[in-house]
Short mmCIF file of C-alpha atoms and ligand atoms in Angstrom, two decimals:
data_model
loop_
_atom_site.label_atom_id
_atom_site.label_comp_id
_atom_site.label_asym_id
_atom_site.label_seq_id
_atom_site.Cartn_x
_atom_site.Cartn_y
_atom_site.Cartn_z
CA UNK A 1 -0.51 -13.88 -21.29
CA UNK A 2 1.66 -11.20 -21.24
CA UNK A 3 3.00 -8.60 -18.79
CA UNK A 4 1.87 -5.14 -20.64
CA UNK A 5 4.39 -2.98 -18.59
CA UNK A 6 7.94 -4.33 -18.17
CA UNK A 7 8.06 -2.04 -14.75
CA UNK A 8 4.74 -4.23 -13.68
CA UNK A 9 6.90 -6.58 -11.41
CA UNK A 10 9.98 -4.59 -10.00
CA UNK A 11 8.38 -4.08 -6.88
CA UNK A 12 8.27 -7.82 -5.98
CA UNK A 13 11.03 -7.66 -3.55
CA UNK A 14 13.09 -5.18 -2.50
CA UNK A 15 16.23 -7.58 -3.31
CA UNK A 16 15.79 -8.98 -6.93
CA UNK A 17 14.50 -7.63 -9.94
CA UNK A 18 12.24 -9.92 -12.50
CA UNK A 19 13.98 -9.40 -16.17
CA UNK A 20 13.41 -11.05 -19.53
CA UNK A 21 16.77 -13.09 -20.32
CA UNK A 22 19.12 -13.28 -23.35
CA UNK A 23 18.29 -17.02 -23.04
CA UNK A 24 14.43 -16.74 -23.08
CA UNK A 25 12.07 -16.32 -20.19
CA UNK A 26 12.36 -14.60 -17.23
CA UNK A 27 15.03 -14.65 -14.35
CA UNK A 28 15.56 -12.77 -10.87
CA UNK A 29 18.89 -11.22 -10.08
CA UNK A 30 20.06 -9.26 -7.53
CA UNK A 31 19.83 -5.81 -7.52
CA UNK A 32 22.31 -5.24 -4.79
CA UNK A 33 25.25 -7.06 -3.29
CA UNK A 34 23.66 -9.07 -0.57
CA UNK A 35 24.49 -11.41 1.92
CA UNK A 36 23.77 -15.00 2.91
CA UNK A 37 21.03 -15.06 5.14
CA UNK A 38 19.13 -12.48 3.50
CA UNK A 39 15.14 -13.42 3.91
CA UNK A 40 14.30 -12.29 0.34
CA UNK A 41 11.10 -13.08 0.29
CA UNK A 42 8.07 -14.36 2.54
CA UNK A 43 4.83 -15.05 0.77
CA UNK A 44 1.37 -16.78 2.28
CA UNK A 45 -0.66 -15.79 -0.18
CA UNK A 46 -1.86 -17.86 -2.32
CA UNK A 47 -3.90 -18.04 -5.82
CA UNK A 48 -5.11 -21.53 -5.30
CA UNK A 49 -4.03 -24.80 -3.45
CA UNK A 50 -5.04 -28.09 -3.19
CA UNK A 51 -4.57 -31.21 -0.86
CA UNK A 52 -4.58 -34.74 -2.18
CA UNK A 53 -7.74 -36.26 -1.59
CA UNK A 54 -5.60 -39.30 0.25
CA UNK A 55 -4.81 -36.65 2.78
CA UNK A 56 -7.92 -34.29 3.16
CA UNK A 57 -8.72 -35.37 6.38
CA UNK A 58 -5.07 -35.38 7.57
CA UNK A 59 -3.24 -32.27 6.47
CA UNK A 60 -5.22 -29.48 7.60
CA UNK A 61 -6.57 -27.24 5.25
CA UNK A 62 -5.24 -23.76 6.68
CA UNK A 63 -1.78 -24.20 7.74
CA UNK A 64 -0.96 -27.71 6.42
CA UNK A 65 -0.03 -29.61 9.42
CA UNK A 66 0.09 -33.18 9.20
CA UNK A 67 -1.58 -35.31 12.34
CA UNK A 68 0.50 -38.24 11.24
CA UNK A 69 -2.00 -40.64 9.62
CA UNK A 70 -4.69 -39.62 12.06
CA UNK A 71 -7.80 -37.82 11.25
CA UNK A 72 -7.90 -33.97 12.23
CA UNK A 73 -10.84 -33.65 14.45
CA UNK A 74 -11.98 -30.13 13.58
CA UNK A 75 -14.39 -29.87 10.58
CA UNK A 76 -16.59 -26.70 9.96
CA UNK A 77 -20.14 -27.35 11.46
CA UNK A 78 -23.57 -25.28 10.56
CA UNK A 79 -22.44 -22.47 13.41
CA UNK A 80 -19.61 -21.75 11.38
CA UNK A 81 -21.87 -21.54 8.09
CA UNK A 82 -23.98 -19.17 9.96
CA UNK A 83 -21.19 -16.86 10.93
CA UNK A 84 -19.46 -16.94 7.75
CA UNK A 85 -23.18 -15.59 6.27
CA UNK A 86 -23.51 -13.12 8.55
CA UNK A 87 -19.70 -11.74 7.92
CA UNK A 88 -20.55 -12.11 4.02
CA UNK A 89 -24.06 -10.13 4.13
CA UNK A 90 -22.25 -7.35 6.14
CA UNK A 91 -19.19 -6.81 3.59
CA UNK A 92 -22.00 -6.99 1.05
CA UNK A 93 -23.35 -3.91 2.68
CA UNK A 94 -27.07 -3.48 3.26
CA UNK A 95 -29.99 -4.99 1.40
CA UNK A 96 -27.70 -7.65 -0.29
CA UNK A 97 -28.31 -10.73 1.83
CA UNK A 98 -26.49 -13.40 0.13
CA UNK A 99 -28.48 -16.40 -1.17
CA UNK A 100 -28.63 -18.98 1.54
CA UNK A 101 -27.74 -22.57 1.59
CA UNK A 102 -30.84 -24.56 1.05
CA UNK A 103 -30.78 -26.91 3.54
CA UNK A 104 -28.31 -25.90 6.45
CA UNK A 105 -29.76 -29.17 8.05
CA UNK A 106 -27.45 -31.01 5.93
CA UNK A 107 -24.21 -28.88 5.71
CA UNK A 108 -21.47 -31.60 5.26
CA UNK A 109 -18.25 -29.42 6.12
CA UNK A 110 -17.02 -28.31 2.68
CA UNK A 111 -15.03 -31.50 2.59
CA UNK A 112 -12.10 -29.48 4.51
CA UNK A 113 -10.43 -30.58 8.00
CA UNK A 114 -8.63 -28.61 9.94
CA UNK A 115 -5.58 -28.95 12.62
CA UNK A 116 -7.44 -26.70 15.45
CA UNK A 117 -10.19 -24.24 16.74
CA UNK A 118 -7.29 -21.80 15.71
CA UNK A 119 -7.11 -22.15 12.34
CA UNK A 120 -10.37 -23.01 11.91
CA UNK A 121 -11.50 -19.65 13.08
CA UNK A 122 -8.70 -18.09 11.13
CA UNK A 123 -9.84 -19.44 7.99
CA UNK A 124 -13.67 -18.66 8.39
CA UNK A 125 -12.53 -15.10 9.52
CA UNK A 126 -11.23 -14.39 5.61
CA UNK A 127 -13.58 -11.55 3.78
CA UNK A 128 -15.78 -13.40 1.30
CA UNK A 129 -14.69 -16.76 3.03
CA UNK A 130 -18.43 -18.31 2.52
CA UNK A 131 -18.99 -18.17 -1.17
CA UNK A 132 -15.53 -20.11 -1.21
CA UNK A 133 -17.25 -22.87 1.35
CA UNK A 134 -20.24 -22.77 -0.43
CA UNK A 135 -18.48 -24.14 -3.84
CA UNK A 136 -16.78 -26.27 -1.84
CA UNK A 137 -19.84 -27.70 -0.05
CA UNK A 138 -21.56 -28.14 -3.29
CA UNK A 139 -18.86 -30.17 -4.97
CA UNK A 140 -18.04 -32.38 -2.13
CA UNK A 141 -21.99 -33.12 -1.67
CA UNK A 142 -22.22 -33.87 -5.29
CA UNK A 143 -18.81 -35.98 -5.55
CA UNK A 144 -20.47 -39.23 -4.54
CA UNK A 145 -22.52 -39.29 -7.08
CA UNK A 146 -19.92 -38.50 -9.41
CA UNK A 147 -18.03 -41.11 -8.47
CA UNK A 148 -20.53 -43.75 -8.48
CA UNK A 149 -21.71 -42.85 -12.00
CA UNK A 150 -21.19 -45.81 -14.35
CA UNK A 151 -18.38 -45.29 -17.04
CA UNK A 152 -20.29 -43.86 -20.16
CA UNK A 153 -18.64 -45.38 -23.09
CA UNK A 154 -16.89 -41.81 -24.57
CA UNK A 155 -15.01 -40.83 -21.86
CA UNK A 156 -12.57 -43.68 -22.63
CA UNK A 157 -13.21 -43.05 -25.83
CA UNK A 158 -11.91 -39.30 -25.83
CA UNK A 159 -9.04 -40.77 -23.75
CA UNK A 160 -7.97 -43.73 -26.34
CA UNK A 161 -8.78 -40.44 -29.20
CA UNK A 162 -6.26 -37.81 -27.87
CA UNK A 163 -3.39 -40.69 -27.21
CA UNK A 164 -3.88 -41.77 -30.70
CA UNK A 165 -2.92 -37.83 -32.06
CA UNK A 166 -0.21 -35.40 -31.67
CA UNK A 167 -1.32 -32.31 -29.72
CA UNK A 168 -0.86 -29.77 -30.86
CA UNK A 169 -1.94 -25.91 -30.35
CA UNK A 170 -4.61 -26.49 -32.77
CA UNK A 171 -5.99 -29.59 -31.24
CA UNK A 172 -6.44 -27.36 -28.08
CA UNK A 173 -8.06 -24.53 -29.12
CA UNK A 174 -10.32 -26.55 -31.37
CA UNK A 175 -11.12 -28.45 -28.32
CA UNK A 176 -11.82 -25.86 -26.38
CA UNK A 177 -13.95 -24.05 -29.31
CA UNK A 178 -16.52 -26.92 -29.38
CA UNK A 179 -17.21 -27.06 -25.64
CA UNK A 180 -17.72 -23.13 -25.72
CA UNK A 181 -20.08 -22.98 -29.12
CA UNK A 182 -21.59 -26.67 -28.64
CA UNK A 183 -21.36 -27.93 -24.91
CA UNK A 184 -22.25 -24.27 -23.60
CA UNK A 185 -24.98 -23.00 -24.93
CA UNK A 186 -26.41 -26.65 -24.97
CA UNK A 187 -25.94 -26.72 -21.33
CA UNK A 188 -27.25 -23.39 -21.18
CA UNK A 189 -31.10 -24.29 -22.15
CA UNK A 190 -31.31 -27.09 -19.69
CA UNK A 191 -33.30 -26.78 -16.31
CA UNK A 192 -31.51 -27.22 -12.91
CA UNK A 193 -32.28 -30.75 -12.69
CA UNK A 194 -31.47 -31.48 -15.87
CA UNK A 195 -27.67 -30.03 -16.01
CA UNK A 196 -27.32 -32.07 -13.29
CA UNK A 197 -27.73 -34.97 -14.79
CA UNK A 198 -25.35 -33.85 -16.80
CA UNK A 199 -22.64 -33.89 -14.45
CA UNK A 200 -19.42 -35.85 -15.70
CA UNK A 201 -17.71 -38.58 -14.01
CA UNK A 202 -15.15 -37.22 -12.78
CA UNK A 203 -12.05 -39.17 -10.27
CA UNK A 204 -10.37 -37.84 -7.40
CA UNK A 205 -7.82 -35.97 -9.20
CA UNK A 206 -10.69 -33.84 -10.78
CA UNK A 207 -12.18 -32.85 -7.74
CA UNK A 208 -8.79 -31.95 -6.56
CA UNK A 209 -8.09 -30.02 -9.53
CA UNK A 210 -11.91 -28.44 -9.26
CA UNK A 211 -11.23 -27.37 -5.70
CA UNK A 212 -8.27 -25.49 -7.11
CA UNK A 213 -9.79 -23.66 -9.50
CA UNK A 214 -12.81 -22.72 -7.76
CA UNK A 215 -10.25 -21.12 -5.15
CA UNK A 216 -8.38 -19.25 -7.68
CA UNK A 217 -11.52 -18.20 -9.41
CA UNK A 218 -12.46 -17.22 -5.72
CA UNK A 219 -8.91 -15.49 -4.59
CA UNK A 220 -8.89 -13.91 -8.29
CA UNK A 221 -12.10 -12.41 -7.67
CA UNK A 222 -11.94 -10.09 -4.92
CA UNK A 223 -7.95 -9.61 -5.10
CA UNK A 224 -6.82 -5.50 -6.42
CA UNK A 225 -6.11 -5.87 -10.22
CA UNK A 226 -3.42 -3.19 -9.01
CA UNK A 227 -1.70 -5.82 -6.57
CA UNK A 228 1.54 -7.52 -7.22
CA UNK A 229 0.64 -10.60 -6.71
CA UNK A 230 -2.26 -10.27 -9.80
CA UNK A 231 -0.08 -8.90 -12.15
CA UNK A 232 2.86 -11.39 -11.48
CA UNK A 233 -0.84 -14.17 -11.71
CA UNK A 234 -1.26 -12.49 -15.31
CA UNK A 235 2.23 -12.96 -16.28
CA UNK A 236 3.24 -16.99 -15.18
CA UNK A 237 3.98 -18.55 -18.13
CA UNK A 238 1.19 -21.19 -19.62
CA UNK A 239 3.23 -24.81 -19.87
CA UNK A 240 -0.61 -26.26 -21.43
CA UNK A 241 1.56 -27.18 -24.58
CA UNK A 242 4.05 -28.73 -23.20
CA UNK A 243 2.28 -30.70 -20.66
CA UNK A 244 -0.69 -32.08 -22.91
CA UNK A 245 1.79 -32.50 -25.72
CA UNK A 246 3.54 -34.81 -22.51
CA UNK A 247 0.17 -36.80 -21.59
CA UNK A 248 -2.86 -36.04 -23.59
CA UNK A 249 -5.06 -37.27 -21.88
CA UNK A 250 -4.46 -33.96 -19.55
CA UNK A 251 -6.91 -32.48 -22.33
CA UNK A 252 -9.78 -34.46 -21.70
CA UNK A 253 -9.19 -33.90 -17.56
CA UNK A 254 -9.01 -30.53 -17.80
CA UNK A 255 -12.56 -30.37 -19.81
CA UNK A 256 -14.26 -32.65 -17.25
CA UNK A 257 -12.92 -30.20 -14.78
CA UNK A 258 -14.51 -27.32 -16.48
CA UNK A 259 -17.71 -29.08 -16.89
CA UNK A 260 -18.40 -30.11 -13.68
CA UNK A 261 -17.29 -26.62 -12.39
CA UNK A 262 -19.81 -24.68 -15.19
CA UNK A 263 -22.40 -26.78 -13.90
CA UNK A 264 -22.27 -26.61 -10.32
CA UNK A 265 -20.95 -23.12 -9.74
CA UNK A 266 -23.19 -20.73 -8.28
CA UNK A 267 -23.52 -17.30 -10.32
CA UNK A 268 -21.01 -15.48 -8.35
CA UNK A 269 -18.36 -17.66 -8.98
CA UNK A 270 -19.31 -18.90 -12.24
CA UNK A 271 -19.29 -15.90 -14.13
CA UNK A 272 -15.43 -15.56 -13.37
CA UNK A 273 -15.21 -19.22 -14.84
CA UNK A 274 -14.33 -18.01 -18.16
CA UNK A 275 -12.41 -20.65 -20.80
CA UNK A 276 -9.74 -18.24 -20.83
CA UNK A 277 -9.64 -17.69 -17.23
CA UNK A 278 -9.94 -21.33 -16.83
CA UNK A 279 -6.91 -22.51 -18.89
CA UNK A 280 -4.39 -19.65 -17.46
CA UNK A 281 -5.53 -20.66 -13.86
CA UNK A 282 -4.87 -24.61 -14.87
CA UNK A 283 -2.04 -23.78 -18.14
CA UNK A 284 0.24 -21.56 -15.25
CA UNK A 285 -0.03 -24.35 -12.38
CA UNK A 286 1.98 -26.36 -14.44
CA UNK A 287 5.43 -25.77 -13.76
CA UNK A 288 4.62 -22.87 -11.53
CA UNK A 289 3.46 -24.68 -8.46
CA UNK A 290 4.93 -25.04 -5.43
CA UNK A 291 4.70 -28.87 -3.73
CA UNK A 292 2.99 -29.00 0.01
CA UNK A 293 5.14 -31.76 1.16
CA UNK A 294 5.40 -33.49 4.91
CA UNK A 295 8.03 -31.23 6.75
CA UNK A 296 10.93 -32.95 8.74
CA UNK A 297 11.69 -36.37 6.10
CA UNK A 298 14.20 -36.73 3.56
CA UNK A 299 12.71 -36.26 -0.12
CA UNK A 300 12.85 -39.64 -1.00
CA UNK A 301 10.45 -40.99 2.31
CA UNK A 302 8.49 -37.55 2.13
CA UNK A 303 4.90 -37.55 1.60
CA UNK A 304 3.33 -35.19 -1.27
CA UNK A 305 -0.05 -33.61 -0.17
CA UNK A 306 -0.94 -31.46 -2.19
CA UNK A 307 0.15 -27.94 -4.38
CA UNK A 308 -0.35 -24.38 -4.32
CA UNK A 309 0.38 -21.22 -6.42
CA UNK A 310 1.90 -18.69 -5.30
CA UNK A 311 2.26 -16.45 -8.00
CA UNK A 312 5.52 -13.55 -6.47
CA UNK A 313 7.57 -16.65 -6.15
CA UNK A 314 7.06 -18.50 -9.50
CA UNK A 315 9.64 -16.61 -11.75
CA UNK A 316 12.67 -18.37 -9.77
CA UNK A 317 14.52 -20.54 -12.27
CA UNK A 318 16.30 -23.77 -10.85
CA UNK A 319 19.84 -24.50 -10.44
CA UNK A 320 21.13 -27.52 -9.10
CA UNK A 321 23.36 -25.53 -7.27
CA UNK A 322 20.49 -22.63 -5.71
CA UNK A 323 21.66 -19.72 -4.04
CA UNK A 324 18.38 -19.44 -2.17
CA UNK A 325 16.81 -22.16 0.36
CA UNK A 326 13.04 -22.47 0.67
CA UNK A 327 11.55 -22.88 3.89
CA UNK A 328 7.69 -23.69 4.58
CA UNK A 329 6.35 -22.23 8.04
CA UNK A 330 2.68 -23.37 7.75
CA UNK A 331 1.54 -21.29 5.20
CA UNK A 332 4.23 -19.52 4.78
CA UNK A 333 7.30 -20.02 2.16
CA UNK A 334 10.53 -18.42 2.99
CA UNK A 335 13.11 -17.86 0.38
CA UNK A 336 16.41 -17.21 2.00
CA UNK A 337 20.14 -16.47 0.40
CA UNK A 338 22.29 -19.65 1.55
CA UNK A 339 25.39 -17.80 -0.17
CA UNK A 340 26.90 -13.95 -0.34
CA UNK A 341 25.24 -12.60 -4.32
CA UNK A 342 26.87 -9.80 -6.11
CA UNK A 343 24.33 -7.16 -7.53
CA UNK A 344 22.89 -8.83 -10.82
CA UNK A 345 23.84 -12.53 -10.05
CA UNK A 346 20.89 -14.40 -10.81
CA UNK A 347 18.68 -15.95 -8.15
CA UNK A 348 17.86 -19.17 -8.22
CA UNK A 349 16.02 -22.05 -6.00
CA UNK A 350 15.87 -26.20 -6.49
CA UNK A 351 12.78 -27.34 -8.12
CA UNK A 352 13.11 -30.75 -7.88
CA UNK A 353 14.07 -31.62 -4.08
CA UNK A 354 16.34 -34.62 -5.91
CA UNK A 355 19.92 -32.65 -5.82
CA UNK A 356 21.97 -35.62 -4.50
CA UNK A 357 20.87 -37.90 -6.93
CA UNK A 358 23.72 -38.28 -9.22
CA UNK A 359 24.04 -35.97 -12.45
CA UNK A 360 22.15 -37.72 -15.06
CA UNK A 361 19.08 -39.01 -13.39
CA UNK A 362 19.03 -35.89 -11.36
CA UNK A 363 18.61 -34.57 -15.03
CA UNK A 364 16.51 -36.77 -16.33
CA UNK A 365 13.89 -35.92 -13.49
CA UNK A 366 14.19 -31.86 -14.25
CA UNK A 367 13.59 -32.55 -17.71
CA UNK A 368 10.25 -35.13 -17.18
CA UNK A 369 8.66 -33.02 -14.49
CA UNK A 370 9.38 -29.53 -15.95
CA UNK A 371 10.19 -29.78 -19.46
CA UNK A 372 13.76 -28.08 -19.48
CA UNK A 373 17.48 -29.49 -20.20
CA UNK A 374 19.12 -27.93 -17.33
CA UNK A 375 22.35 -26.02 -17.72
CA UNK A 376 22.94 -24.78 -14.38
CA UNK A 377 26.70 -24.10 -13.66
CA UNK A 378 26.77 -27.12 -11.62
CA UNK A 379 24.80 -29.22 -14.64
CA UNK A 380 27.86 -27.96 -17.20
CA UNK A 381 30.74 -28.39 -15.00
CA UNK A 382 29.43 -32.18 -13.79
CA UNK A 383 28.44 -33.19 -17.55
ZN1 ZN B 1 -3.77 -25.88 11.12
ZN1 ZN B 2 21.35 -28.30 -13.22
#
């Protein structure tokens, strides 16, 4: 995608300005002199996140905390449901009660956890909150089964398929042209019970992956098309290329992920679940997403658990030598200057967490995980 207006994203930050480079891509530079210390930006709101499933009853699911190995003892019960309905019918104004749950009886939790009755009650207080929970609740009840399914023989067929053939832009496209003229409209004509049946086996990464897209289909939804944070959504960069050209087999995830969601999606989310809408929300998480890691540990003992998007922050470049630290505060990131900038000195933060490792495995690791040779000014001067 493409930012229509170039003035679209000057209003970021009162600090930096978000210009196309000489180089190619984008880059934020000062637009004043400024010193270190400057908070340039605080952000806590996200597009989409997602915790590892090892860690989904451990980190909780508003403000990230980790209970050290133990399980968090709050969980959303069928009170919660209730009020969340009640909030949702209300900002639907009246006459439009929302469709109920079917069986309230059973409500599992949504699959989420949470660290205590405070951010429990923060999170269900969020407009719109339920349809989220809802999606949620309906994936997590129907995960079992996914899981259980037996292996049909073409999924590892698909798999062995894409590794055996370069991917390119073409491969994609045709890919996803077949699912939207063939799978789609075949999928379409069946009954209730019968899509279901057609669920795909998916793994705990695809449920992961699911849950983030059916919170940025949610977030994405109900956030002003006006708002900063949209447009700078509209204009991450897409690495899809790049990545599936990496591991193909990325391809074949990413369809499963669709599936399942176009299946199990109720209306109101589902008709934001467009292909398009689908491989922006999954192309831009790729080298735009920001790591929810265990606070308080070096980054080589440091647990990973989980990613989010947060789209005002994404068009920071790395350097090995960043002028900016980041700082998480529950759900909050804080970008900070650690040096004095000059007006139009570019602004830059670490991607990788691995500075001290020596120059060129630290390298090595930039270019794997992100796809880019760096040439910081600490890169060039060490090589
Ligand atoms: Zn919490
Ligand atoms: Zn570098």
């Amino acid at each position: 995608m493409t930012i229509d207006n170039k003035n679209d994203l000057d209003n970021v930050s009162p600090f930096f300005e978000i210009k196309q480079t000489s180089w190619g891509g984008r880059a934020c530079f000062s637009k004043c002199a400024l010193p270190a210390g400057t908070p340039i930006l605080e952000i806590n709101n996200c597009i989409g996140s997602s915790l590892s499933y090892e860690f989904r009853k451990e980190v909780c699911h508003f403000c990230y905390f980790y209970h050290n190995g133990h399980t968090l003892k709050y969980r959303l019960e069928k009170e919660h449901l209730k009020f969340m309905e009640n909030c949702n019918d209300k900002e639907n104004g009246e006459g439009k009660k929302s469709t109920r749950m079917n069986n309230k009886a059973k409500f599992q939790g949504a699959g989420l956890w949470f660290c205590s009755e405070l951010c429990r009650s923060k999170f269900i207080k969020q407009p719109h909150i339920w349809e989220l929970v809802q999606c949620y609740e309906i994936l997590w009840c129907n995960l079992q089964k996914m899981f259980k399914r037996e292996n049909p023989d073409d999924v590892t067929g698909r798999e062995e398929q894409l590794n055996s053939i370069i991917i390119t832009e073409d491969v994609i496209q045709r890919s996803w042209d077949d699912c939207q003229h063939n799978w789609i409209p075949r999928i379409d004509k069946m009954s209730a019970a019968k899509k279901l049946h057609n669920l795909p086996v998916i793994s705990e990464d695809e449920y992961c992956c699911a849950k983030f897209v059916c919170e940025s289909l949610f977030r994405l939804k109900y956030i002003d098309s006006d708002s900063i944070t949209k447009k700078c959504f509209n204009g991450l960069q897409s690495n899809e290329l790049s990545k599936i050209h990496e591991f193909p087999v990325l391809l074949h995830f990413q369809e499963l992920v669709f599936k399942t969601l176009y299946i199990l999606l109720p209306d109101y989310l589902r008709t934001q679940l467009t292909i398009e809408n689908f491989r922006h929300i999954v192309g831009s998480e790729y080298g735009n997403a920001f790591g929810i890691w265990e606070t308080g540990e070096t980054p080589e003992s440091r647990e990973w658990f989980g990613f989010e998007v947060l789209p005002e922050a994404s068009y920071f470049n790395h350097s090995c030598k960043p002028n900016i630290t980041k700082t998480r505060e529950g759900r909050t990131m804080e970008f900070t200057l650690n040096s004095n900038v000059a007006k139009g000195t570019e602004i830059c933060i670490d991607y990788s967490g691995v500075l001290d490792l020596p120059t060129k495995k630290r390298r090595k690791f930039l270019h794997d995980t992100w796809f880019f040779d760096c040439l910081c000014v600490r890169c060039k001067s060490e090589m």
